[in-house]
PDB file of C-alpha atoms and ligand atoms in Angstrom:
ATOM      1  CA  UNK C 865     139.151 123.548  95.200  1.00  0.00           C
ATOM      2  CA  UNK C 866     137.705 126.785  96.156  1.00  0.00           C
ATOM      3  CA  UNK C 867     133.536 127.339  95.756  1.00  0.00           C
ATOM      4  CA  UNK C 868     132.637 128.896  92.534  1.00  0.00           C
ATOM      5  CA  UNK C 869     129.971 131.547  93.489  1.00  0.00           C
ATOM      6  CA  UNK C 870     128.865 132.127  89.603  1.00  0.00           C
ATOM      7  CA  UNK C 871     126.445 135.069  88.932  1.00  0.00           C
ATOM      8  CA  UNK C 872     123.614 134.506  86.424  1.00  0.00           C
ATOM      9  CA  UNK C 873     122.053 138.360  85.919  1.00  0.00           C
ATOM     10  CA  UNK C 874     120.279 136.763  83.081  1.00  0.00           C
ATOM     11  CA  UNK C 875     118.819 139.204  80.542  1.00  0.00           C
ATOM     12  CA  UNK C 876     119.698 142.219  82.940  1.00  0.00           C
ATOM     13  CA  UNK C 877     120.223 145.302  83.785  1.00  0.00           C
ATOM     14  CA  UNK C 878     119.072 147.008  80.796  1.00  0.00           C
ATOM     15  CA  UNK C 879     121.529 149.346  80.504  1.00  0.00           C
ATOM     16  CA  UNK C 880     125.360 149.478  79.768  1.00  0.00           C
ATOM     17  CA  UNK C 881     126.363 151.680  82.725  1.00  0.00           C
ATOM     18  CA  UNK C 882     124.054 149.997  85.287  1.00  0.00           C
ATOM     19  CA  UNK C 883     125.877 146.488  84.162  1.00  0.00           C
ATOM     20  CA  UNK C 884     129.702 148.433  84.303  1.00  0.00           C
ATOM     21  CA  UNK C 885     128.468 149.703  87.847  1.00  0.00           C
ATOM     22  CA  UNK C 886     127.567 146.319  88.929  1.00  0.00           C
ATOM     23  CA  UNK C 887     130.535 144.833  87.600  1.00  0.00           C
ATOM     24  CA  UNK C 888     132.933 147.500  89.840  1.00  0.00           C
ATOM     25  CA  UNK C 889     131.226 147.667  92.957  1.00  0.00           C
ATOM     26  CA  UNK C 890     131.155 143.086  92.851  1.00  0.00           C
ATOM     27  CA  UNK C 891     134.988 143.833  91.515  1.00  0.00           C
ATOM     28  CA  UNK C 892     135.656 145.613  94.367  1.00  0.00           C
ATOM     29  CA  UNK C 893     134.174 143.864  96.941  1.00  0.00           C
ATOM     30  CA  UNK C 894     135.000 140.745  96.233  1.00  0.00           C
ATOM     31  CA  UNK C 895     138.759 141.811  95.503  1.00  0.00           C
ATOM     32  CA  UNK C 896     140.641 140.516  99.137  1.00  0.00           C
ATOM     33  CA  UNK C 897     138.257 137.734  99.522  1.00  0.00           C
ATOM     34  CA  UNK C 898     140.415 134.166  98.805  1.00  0.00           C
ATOM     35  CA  UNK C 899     138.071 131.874  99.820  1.00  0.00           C
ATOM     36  CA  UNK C 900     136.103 131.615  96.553  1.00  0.00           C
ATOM     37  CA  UNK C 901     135.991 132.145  92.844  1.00  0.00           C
ATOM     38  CA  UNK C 902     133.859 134.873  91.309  1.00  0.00           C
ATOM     39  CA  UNK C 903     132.245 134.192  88.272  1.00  0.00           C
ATOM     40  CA  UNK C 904     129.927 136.555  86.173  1.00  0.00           C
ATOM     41  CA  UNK C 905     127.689 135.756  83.515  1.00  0.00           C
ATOM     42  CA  UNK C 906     126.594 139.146  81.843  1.00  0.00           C
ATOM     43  CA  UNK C 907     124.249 139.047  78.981  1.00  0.00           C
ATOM     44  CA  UNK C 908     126.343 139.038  75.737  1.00  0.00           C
ATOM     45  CA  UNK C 909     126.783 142.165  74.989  1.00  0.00           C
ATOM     46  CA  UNK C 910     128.195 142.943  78.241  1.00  0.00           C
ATOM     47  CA  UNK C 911     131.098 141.167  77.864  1.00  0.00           C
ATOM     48  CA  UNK C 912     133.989 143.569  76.323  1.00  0.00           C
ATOM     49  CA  UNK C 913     133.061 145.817  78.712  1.00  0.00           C
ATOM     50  CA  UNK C 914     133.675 144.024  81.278  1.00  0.00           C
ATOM     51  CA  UNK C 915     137.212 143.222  82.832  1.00  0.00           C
ATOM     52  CA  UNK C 916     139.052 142.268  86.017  1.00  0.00           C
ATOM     53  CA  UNK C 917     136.934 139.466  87.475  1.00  0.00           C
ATOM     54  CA  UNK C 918     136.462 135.857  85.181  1.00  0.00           C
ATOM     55  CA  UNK C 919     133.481 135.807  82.954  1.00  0.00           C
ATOM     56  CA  UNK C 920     131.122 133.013  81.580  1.00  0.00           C
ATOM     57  CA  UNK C 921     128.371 133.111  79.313  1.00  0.00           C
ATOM     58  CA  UNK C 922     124.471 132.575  79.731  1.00  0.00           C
ATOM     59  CA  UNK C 923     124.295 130.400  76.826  1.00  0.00           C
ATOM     60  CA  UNK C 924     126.194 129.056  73.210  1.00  0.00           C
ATOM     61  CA  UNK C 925     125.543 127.554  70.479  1.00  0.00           C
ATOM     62  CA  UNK C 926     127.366 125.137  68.360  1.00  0.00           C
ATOM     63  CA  UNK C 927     128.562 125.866  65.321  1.00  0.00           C
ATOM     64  CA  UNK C 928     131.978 128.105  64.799  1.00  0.00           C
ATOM     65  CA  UNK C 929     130.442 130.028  62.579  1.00  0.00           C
ATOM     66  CA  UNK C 930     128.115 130.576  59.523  1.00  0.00           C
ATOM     67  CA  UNK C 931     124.587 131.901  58.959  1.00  0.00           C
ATOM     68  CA  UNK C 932     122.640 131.055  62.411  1.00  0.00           C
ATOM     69  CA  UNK C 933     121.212 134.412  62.773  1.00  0.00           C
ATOM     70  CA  UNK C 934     120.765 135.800  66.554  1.00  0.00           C
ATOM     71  CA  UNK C 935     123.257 133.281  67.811  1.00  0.00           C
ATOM     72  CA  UNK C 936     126.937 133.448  69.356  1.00  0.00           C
ATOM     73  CA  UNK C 937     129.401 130.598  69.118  1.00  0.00           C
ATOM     74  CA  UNK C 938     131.858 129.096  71.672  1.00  0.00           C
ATOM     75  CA  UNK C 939     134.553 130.560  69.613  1.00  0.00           C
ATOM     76  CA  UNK C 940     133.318 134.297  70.036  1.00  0.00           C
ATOM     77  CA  UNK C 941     132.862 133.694  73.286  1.00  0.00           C
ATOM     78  CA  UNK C 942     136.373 132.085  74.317  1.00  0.00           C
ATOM     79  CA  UNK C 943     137.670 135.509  72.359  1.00  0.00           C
ATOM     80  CA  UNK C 944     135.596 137.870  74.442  1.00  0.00           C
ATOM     81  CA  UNK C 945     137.389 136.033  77.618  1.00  0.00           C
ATOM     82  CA  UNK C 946     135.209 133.674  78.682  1.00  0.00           C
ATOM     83  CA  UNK C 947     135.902 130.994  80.857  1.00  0.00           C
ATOM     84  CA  UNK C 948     132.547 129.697  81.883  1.00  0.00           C
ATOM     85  CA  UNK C 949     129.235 128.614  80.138  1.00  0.00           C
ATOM     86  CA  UNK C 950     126.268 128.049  81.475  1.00  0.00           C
ATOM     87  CA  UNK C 951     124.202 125.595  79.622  1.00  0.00           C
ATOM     88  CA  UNK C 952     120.507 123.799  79.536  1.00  0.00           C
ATOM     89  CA  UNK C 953     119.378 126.495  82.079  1.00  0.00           C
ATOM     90  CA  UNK C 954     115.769 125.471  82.699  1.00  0.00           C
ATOM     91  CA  UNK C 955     114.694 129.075  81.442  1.00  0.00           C
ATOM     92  CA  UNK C 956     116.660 127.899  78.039  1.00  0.00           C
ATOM     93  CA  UNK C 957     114.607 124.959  77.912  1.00  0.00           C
ATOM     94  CA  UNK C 958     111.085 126.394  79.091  1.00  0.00           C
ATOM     95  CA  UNK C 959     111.017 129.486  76.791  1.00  0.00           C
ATOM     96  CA  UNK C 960     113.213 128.460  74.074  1.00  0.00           C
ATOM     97  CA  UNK C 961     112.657 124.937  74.054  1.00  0.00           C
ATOM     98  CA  UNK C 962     116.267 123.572  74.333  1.00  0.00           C
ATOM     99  CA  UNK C 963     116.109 119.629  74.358  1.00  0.00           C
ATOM    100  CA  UNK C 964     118.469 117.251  75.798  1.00  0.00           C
ATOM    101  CA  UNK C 965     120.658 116.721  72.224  1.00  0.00           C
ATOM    102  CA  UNK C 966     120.796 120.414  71.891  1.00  0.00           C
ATOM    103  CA  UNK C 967     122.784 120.683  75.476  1.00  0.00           C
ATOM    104  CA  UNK C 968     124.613 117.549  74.858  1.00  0.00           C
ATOM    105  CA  UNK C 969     125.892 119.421  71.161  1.00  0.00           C
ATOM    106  CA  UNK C 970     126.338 122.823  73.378  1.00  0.00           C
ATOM    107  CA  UNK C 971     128.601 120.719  75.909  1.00  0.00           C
ATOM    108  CA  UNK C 972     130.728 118.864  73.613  1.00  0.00           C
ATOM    109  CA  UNK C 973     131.501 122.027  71.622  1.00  0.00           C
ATOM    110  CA  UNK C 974     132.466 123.906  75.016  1.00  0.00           C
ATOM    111  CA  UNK C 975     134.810 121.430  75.640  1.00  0.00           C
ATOM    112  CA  UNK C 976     136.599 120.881  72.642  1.00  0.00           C
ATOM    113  CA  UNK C 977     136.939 124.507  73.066  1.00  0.00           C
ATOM    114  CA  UNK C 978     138.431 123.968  76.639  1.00  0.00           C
ATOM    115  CA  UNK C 979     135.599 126.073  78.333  1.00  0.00           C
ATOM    116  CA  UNK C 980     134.316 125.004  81.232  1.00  0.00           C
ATOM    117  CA  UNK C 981     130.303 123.882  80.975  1.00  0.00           C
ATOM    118  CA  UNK C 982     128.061 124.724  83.585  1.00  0.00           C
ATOM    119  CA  UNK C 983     125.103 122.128  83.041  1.00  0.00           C
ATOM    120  CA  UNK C 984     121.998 123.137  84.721  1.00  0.00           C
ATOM    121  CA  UNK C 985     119.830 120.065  85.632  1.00  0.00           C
ATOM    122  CA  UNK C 986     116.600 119.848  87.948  1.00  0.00           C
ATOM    123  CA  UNK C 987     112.978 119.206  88.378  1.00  0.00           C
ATOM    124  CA  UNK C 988     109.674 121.226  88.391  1.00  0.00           C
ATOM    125  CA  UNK C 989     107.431 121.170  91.623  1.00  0.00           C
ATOM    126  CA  UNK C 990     104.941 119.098  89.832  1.00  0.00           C
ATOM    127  CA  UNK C 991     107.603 116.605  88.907  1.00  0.00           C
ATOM    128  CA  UNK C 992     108.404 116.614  92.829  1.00  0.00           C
ATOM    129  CA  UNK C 993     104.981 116.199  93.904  1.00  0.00           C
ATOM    130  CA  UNK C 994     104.767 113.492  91.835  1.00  0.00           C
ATOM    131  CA  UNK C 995     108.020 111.318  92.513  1.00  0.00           C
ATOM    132  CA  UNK C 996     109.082 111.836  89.397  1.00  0.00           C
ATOM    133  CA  UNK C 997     112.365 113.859  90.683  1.00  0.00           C
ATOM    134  CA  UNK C 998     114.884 111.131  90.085  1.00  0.00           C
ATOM    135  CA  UNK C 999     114.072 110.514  86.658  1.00  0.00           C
ATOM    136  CA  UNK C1000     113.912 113.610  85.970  1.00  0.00           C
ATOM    137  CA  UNK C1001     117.818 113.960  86.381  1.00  0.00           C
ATOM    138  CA  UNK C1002     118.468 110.628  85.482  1.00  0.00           C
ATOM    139  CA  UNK C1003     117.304 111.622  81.930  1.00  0.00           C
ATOM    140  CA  UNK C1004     118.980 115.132  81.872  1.00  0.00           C
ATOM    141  CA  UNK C1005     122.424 113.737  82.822  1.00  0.00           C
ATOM    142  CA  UNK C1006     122.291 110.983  80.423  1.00  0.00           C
ATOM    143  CA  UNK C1007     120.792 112.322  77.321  1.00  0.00           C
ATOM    144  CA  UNK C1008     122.989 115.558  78.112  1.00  0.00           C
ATOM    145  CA  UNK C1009     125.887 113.830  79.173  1.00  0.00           C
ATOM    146  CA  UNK C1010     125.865 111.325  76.326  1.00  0.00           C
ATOM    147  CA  UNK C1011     129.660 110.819  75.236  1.00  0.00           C
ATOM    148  CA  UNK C1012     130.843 113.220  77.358  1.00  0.00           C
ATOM    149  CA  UNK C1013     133.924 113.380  79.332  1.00  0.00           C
ATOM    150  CA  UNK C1014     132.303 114.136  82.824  1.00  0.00           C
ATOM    151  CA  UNK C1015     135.787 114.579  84.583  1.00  0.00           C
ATOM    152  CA  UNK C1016     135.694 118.575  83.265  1.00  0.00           C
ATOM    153  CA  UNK C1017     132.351 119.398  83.735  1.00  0.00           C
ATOM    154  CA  UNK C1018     130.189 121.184  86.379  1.00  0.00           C
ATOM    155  CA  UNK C1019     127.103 120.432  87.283  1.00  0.00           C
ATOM    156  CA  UNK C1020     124.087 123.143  88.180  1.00  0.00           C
ATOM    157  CA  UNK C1021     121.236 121.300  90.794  1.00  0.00           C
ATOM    158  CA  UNK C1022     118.612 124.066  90.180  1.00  0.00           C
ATOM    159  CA  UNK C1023     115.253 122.931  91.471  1.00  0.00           C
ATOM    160  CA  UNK C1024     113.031 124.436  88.990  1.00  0.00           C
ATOM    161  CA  UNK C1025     110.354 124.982  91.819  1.00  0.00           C
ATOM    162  CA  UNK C1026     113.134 127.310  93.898  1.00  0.00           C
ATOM    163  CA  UNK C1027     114.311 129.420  91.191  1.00  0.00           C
ATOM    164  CA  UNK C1028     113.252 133.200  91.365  1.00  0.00           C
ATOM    165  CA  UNK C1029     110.664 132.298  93.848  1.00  0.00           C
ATOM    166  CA  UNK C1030     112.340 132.870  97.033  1.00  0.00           C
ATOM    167  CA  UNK C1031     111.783 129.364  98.503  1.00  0.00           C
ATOM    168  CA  UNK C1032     115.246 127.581  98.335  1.00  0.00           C
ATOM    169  CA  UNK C1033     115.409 123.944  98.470  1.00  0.00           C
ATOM    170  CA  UNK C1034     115.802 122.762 102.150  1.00  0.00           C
ATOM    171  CA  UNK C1035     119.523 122.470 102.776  1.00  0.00           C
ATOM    172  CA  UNK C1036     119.430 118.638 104.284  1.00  0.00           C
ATOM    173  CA  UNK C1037     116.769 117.796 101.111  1.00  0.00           C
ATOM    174  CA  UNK C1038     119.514 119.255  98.431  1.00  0.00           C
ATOM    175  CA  UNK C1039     122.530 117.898 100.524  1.00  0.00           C
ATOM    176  CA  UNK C1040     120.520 114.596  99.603  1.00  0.00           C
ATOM    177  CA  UNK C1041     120.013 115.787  96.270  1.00  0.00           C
ATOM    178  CA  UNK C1042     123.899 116.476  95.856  1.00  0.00           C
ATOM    179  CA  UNK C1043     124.567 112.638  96.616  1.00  0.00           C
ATOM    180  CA  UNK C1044     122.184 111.481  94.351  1.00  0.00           C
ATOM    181  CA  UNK C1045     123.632 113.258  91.052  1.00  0.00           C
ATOM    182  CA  UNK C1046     126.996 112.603  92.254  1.00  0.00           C
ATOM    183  CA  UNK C1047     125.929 108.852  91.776  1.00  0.00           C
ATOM    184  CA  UNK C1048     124.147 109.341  88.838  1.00  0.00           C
ATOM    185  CA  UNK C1049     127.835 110.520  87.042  1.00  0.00           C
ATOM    186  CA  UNK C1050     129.551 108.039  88.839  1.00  0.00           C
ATOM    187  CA  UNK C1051     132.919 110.882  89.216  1.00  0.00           C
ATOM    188  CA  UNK C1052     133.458 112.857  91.747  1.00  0.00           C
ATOM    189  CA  UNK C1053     132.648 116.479  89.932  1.00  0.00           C
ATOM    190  CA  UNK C1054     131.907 119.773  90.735  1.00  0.00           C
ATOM    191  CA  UNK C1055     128.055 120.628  91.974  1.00  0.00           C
ATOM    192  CA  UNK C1056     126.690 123.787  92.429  1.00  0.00           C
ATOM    193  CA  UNK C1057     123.108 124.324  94.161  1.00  0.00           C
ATOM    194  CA  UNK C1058     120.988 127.156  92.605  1.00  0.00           C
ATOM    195  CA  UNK C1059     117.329 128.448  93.379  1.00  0.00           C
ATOM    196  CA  UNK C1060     116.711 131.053  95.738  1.00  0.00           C
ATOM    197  CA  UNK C1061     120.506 131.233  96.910  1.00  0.00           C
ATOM    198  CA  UNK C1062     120.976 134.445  99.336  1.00  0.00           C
ATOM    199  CA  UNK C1063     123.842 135.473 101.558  1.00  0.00           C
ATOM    200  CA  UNK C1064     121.345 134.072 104.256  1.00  0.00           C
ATOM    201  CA  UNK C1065     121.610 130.366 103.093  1.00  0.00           C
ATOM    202  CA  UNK C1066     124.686 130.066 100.811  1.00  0.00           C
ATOM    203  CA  UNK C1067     126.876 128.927 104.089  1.00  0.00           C
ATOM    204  CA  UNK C1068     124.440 126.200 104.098  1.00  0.00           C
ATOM    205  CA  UNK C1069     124.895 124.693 100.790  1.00  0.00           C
ATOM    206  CA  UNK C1070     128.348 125.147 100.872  1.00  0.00           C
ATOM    207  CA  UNK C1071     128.995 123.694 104.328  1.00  0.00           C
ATOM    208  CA  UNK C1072     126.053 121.776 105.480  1.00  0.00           C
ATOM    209  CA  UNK C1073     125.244 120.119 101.995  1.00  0.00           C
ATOM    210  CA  UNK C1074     128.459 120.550 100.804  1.00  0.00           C
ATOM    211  CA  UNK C1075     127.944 121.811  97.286  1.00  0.00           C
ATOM    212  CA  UNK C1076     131.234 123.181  95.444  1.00  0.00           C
ATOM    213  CA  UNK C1077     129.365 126.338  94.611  1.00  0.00           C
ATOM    214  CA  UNK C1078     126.143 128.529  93.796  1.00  0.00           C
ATOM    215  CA  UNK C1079     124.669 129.805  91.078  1.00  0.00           C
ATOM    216  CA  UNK C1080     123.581 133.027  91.959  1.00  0.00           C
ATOM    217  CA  UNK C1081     119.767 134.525  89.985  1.00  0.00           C
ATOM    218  CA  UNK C1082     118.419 137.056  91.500  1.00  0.00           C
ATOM    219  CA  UNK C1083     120.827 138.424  93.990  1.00  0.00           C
ATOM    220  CA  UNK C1084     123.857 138.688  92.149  1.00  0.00           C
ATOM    221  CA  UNK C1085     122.192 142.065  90.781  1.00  0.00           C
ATOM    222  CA  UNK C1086     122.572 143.400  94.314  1.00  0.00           C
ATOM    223  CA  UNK C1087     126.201 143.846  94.471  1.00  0.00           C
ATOM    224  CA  UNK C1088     125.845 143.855  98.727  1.00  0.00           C
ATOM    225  CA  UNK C1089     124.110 140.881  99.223  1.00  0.00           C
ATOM    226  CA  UNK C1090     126.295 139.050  96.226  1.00  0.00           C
ATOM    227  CA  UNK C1091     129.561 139.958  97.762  1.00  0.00           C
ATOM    228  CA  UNK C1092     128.037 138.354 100.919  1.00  0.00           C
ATOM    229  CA  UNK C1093     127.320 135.577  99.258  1.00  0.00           C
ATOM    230  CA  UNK C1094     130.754 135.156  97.858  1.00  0.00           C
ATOM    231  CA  UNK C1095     132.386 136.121 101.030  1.00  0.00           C
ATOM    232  CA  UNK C1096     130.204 133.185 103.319  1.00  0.00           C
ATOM    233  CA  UNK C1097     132.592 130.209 103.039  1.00  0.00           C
TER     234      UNK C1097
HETATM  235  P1  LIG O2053     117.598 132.704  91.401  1.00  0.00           P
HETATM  236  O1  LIG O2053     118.043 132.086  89.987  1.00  0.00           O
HETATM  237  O2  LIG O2053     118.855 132.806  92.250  1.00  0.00           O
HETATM  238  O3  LIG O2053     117.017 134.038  91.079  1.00  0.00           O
HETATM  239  O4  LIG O2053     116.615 131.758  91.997  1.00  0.00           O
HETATM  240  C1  LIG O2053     119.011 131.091  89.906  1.00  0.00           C
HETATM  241  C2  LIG O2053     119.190 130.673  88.477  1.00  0.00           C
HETATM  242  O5  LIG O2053     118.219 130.701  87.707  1.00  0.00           O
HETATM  243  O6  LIG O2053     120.305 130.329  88.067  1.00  0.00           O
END
């Protein structure tokens, strides 16, 4: 299977024509390049204005429909074109204060909807410094994972420490990492590395640690340095 290079832009860029303009110039650079899959998450709204390369959403909720103000449903979301959803992002859990049940609910809905869930697990530096990293995982994959069929899933490794700071997680350190999840679900699924991931290190991952993608923060809002990234396996 070809790497999934997924861009997260998160709640960005503020306005419609900067996210159409980002959208072309990643369309068109990434247009002749075989080697990967291009994925990108737009904030919500974004999404009908977007076409020609496969989308995914930042986030879901669980219920079809009904009176859960602020919130969009798997359903919506599979209408807008969505393919992809990201879910449990550790941003998701910090600032809104998403729990384990609450992605396990969010996963199970994606796929009975036949999306595809992007799970993001992984640990803060203090949980690192403290040995705690293991566990850590071990409790997001099965409180998240709980009755899950793990065969059409993907799972996000995004050290919490590495994420927006610009120190990735060593490459031999999350090659590690990689085995150790891929254990921990016991198939042999798909598992991206996120955190810091630039055109300079996403060979790495890929090749060296052998991840089946990236999740892409920061520079997939630099449409050069993303279409490097897509275009480095
Ligand atoms: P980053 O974010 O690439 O900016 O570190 C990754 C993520 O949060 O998914």
């Amino acid at each position: 299977m070809k790497p999934l290079i997924v861009a997260n832009w998160k709640m960005n860029p503020v306005k419609a024509k900067e996210a159409e303009e980002l959208f072309n110039s990643v369309k068109h650079g990434v247009k002749d390049i075989e080697s990967a899959e291009t994925v990108i998450c737009p904030p919500f709204i974004y999404l009908p204005l977007l076409k020609g390369l496969t989308l995914g959403a930042q986030d879901s909720y669980w219920e079809e429909k009904g009176a859960y103000t602020g919130e969009v449903s798997i359903a919506m979301l599979k209408e807008m074109g969505c393919k992809y959803v990201i879910i449990g992002h550790s941003e998701r859990r910090k600032y809104f204060n998403e729990t384990d049940e609450m992605v396990n609910r969010k996963v199970k809905t994606t796929l009975e909807a036949e999306l595809i869930p992007i799970i993001c697990i992984g640990e803060t530096g203090e949980e690192r410094e403290m040995d705690k990293t293991e566990s850590v995982l071990e409790k997001e994959i099965k409180q998240g994972l709980d009755g899950v069929d793990v065969s059409k899933i993907i799972i996000a490794y995004e050290p919490i420490w590495a994420i927006g700071t610009g120190n990735p997680c060593d490459i031999e350190e999350a090659r590690r990492m990689k085995e150790i999840i891929q254990k921990m679900v016991s198939k042999n699924i798909r598992i991206l590395y996120g955190g810091s991931a630039k055109a300079n290190n996403a060979e790495g991952y890929l090749k060296q640690a052998g991840f089946d993608g990236l999740l892409v923060g920061g520079a997939s809002l630099d449409p050069k340095e993303f279409i490097k990234i897509v275009n480095s396996n």
